[in-house]
Coordinates of C-alpha atoms in Angstrom, one line a residue:
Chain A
X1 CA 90.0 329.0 189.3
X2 CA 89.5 329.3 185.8
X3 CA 90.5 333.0 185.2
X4 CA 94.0 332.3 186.8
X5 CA 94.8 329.6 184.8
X6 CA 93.9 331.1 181.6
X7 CA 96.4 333.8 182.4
X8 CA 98.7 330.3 183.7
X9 CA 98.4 328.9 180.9
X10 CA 101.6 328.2 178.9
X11 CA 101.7 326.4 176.0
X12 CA 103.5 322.9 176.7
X13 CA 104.1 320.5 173.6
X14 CA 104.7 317.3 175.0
X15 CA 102.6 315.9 171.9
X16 CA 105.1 317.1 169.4
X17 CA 107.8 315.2 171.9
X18 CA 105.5 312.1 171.6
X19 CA 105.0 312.3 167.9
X20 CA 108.7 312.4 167.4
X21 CA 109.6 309.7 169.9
X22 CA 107.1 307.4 168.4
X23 CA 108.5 307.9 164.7
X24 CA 112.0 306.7 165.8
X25 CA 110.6 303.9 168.2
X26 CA 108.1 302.8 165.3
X27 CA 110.7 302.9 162.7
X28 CA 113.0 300.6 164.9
X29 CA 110.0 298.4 166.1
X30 CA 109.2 297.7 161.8
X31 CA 112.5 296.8 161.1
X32 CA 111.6 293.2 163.5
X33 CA 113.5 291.4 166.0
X34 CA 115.8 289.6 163.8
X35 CA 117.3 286.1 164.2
X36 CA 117.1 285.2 168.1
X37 CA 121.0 284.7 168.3
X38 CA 121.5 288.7 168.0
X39 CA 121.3 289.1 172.1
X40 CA 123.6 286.5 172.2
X41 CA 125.7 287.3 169.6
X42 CA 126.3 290.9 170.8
X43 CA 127.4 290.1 174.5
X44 CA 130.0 287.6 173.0
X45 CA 131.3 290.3 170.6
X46 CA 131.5 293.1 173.7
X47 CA 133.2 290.0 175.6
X48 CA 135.6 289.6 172.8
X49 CA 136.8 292.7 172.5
X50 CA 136.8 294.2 176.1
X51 CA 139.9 291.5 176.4
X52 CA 141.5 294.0 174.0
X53 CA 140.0 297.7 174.7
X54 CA 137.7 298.8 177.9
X55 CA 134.4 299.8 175.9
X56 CA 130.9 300.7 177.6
X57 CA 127.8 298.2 177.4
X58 CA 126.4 300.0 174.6
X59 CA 129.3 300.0 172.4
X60 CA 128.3 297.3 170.6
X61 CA 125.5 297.2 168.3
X62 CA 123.9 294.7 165.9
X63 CA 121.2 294.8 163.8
X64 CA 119.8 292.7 160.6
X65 CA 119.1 294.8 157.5
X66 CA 116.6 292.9 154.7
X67 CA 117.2 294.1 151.2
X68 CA 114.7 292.0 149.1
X69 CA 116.0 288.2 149.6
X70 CA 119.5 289.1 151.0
X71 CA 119.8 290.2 154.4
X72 CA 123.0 291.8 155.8
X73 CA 123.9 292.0 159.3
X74 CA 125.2 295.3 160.4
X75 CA 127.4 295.9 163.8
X76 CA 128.5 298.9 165.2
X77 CA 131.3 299.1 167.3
X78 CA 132.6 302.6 169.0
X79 CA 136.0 302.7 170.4
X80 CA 136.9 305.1 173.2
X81 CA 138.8 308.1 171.8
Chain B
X1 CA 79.6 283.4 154.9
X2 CA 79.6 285.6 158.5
X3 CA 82.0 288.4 158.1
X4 CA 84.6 288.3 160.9
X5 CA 85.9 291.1 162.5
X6 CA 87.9 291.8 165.1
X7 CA 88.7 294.5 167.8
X8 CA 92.0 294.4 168.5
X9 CA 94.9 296.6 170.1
X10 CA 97.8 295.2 171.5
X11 CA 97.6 297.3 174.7
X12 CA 95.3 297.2 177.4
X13 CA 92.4 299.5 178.6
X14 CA 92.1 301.7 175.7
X15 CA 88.6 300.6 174.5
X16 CA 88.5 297.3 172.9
X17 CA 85.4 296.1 174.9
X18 CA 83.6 299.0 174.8
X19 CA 84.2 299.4 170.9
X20 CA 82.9 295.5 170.7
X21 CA 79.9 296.3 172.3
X22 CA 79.0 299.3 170.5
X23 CA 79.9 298.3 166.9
X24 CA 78.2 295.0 167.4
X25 CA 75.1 296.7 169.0
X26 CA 75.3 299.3 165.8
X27 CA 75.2 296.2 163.1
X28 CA 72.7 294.5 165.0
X29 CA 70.6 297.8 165.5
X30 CA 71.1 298.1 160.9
X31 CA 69.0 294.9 160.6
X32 CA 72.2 292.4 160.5
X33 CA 72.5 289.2 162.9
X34 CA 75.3 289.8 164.7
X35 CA 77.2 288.1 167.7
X36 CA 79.6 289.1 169.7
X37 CA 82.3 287.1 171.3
X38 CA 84.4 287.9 173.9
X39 CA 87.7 285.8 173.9
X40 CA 89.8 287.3 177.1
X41 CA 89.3 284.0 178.7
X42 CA 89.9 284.3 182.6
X43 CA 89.0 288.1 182.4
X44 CA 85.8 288.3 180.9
X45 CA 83.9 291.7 180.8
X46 CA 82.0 292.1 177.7
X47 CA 79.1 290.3 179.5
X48 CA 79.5 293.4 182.2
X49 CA 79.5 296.1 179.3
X50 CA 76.8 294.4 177.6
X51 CA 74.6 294.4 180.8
X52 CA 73.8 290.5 180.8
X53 CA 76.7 289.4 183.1
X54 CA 73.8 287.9 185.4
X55 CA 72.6 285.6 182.5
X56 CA 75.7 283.8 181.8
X57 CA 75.2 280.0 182.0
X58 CA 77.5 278.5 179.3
X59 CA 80.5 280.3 178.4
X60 CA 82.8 280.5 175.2
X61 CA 84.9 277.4 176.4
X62 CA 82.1 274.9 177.2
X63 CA 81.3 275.1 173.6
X64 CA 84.6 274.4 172.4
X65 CA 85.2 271.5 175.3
X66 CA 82.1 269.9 173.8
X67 CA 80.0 270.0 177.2
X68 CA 77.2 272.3 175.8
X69 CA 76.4 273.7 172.4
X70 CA 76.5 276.8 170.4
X71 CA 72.7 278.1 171.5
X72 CA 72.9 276.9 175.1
X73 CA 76.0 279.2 175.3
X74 CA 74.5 282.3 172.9
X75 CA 72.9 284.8 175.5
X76 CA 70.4 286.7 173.5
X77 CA 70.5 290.3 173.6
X78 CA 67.2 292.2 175.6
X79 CA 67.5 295.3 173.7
X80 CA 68.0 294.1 170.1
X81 CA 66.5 290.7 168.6
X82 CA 69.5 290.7 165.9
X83 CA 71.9 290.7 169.0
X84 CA 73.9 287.7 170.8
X85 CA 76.5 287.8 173.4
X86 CA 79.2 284.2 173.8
X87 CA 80.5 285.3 176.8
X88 CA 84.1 284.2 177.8
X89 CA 85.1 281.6 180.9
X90 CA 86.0 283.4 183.8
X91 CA 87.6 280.2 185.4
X92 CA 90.0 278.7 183.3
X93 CA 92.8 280.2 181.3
X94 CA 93.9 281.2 177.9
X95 CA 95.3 277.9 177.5
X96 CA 91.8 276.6 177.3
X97 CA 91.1 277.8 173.7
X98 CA 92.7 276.0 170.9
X99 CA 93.0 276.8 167.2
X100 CA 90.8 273.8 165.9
X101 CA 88.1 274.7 168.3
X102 CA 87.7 277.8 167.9
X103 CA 87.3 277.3 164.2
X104 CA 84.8 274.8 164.8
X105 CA 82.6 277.5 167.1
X106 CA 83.3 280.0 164.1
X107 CA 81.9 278.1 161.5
X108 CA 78.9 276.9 163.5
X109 CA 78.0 280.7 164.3
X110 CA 79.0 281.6 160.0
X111 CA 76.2 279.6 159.4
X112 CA 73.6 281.9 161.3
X113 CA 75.1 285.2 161.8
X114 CA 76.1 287.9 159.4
X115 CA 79.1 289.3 161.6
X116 CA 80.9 287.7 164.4
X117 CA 82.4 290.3 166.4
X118 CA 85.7 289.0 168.6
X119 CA 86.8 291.1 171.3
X120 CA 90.5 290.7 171.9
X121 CA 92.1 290.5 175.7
X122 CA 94.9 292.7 175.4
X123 CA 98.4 291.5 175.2
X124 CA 99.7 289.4 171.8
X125 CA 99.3 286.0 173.5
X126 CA 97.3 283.0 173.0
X127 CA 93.6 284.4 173.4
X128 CA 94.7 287.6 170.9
X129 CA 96.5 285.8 168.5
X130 CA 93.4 283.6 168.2
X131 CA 90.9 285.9 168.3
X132 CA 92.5 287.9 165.1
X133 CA 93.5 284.6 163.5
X134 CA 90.2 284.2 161.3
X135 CA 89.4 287.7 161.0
X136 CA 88.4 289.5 157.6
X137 CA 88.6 292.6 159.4
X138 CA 90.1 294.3 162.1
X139 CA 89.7 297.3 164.3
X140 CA 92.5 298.6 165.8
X141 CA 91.8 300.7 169.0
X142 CA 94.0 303.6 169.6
X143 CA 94.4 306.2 172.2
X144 CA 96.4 309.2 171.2
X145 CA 99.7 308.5 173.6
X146 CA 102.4 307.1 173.1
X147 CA 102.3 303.5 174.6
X148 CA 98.8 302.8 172.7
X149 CA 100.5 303.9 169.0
X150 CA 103.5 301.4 170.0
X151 CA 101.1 298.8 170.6
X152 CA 98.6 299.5 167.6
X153 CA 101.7 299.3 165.0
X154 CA 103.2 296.4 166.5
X155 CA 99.4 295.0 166.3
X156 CA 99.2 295.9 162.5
X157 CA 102.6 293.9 161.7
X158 CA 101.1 290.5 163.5
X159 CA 97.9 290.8 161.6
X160 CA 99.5 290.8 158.1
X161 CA 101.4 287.7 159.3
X162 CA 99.7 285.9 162.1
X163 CA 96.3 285.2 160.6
X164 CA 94.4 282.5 158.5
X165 CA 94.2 284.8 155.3
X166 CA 97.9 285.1 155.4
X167 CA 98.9 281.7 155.8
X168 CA 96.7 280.9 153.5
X169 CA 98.2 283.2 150.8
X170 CA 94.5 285.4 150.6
X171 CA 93.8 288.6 150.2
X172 CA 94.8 290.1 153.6
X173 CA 92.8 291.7 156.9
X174 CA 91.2 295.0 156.1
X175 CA 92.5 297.0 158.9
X176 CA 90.7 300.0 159.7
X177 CA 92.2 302.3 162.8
X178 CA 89.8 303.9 165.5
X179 CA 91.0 306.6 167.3
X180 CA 89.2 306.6 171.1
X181 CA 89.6 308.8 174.0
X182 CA 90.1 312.0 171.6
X183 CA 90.6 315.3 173.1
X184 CA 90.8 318.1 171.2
X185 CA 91.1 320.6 173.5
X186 CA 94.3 318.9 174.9
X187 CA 95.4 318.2 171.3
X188 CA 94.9 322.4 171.2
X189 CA 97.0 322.9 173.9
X190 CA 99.8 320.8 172.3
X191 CA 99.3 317.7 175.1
X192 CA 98.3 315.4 173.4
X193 CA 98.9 313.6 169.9
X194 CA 96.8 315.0 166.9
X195 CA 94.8 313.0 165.0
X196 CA 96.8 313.4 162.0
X197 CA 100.1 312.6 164.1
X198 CA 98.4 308.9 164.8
X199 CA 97.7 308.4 160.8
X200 CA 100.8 309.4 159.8
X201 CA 102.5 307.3 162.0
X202 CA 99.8 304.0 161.5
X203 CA 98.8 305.0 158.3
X204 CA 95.5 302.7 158.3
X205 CA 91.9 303.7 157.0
X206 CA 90.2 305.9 159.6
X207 CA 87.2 303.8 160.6
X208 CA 85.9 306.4 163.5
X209 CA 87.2 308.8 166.0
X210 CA 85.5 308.5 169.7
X211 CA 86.0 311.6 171.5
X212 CA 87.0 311.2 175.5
X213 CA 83.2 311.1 177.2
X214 CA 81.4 310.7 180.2
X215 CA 79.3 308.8 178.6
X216 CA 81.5 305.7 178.0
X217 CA 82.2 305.6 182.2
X218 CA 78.1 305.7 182.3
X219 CA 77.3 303.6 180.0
X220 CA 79.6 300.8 181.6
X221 CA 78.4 301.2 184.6
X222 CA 74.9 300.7 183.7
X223 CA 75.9 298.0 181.4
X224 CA 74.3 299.8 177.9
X225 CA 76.7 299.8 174.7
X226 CA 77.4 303.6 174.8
X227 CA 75.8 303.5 171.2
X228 CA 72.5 303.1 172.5
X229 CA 73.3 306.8 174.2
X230 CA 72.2 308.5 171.3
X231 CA 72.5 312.2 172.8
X232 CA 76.0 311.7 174.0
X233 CA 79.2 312.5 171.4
X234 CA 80.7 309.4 171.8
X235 CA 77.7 307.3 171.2
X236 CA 76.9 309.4 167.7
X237 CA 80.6 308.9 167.0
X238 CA 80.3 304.8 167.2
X239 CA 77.1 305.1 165.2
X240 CA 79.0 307.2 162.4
X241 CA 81.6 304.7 162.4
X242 CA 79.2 301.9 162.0
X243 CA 78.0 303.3 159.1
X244 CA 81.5 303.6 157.5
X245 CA 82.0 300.3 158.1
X246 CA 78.8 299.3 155.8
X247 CA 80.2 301.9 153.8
X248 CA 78.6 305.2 153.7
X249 CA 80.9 308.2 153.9
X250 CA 81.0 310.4 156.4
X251 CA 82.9 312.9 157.7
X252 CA 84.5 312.4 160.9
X253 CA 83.2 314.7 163.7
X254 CA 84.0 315.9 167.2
X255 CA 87.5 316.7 166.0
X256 CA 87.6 320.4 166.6
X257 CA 87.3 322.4 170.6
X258 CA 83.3 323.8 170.7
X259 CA 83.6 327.5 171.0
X260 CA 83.1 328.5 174.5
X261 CA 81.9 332.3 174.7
X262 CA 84.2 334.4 177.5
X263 CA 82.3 334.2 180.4
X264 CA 82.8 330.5 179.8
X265 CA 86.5 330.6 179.6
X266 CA 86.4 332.8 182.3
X267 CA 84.5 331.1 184.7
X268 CA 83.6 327.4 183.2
X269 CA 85.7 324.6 183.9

């Protein structure tokens, strides 16, 4: 019925939801996959230091940076409080 | 020298044949020699959207396996004289194309046609990669959601690397973007992404801007380019977008929700 759901209708904004998830997501995607080893290179950091301190999965993070020619690798580790 | 484009988008099902069909049907119908190629070996369909899926003798791969030529392959269009259809194997797979032989095909077809129109399979493997490798041009086919954006930008990044202009150290693919399955009345209501949301986001050249249609489901199913529908939005939207691509300029229509009067919002669906 067309009359009730003009008086139904509520104004969702799942679009501005999508626009913002896509500019983080896009932003991630462009910055490339990086060297291959990163995957592996990650899990044997978490191994490393979960002898040491309990920390979750996603604790750990690794990423390559490119500034012009030099390229710097960045990780991220959180420690429990 | 053919000019070769491409229609291209990473994801699946948002319009890539369809766009193929119509844009070469539009050059073809502006006096130019065009052919279209359809290069999703294995899952061919452009022959279906084309309506001369019942004339298919030789397909794409024969040609580049030797074991017929370009013109016994070439199905000539009923509609428009200007128009040919190389229709893709349905039998083997994507493995069956190879760099060198595709090449070969290209140059043979340079040396008659004006364009040479690939529609890209979905997907960034072997038949997509090739399909974009010799492009001049591409068209990147976007629907306003969120998968098809993902796929358009991560499309955009293998062109400028992945093609024959960029190993070659030439000037790069133009890359236009065209925006199908537009709804403005959903982009209204704040459901679905704006138009302006997908440019800022891709920030290519808008090339065209199909709005969602009945007419596209029609005109596949009768197996007529949707251009040729020249009462239907989507059809005038294709032709406008042909026309930018020769190089007039137009504005971009069917962007805004037609006035209804109130006894249509009342009671129209």
């Amino acid at each position: 019925m067309a009359l009730l759901d003009y008086f139904r209708q509520r104004k969702s904004n799942s679009a501005a939801i999508a626009k913002e998830r896509l500019q983080i997501l896009v932003a991630h995607d462009r910055r490339g996959d990086g060297p291959s080893y990163l995957p592996h290179l990650q899990r044997d950091i978490l191994r490393v230091i979960r002898k040491y301190v309990a920390i979750d999965n996603d604790a750990v993070t690794v990423n390559v940076e490119r500034d012009g020619s030099r390229e710097i690798l960045e990780l991220n580790i959180i420690l429990p409080d | 020298m053919a000019r070769i484009i491409v229609v291209t988008s990473g994801k699946g099902g948002v319009g890539k044949t369809t766009t193929a069909a119509a844009f070469a049907m539009g050059l073809a119908e502006r006096g130019s020699k065009t052919v279209v190629i359809d290069f999703d070996v294995g899952l061919r369909n452009l022959d279906l959207i084309m309506g001369c899926e019942r004339r298919v003798v030789y397909d794409f791969v024969n040609v580049v396996n030797g074991e017929a030529n370009v013109g016994q392959a070439l199905i000539k269009d009923k509609r428009n004289p200007n128009l040919f259809i190389l229709p893709a194997s349905q039998t083997r797979d994507k493995e069956a194309l190879t760099i060198e032989g595709v090449d070969t095909v290209l140059k043979e077809l340079g040396r008659e046609f004006e364009f040479i129109v690939c529609d890209s399979p979905a997907g960034i493997e072997k038949g997509a990669t090739l399909a974009m490798y010799f492009a001049d041009d591409a068209i990147v086919v976007t629907n306003p959601e969120v998968s098809s954006v993902r796929d358009s930008d991560r499309m955009i990044g293998i062109l400028s690397s992945k093609s024959r202009r960029a190993e070659q150290g030439l000037e790069g693919i133009r890359e236009y973007l065209l925006v199908s399955r537009y709804s403005p009345d959903r982009v209204q209501r704040g459901e679905m992404l704006a138009l302006e949301d997908v440019r800022e986001i891709l920030s290519l050249e808008l090339i065209g801007v199909i709005p969602e249609s009945q007419a596209v489901l029609n005109a596949s199913n009768a197996g007529v380019p949707v251009i040729l529908d020249r009462e239907s939005s989507a059809g005038q939207a294709y032709s406008d977008m042909v026309s930018r691509y020769l190089g007039d300029e137009l504005p971009h229509r069917f962007l805004n929700v037609e006035k209804k009067g109130l006894l249509g919002r009342l009671f129209g669906g």
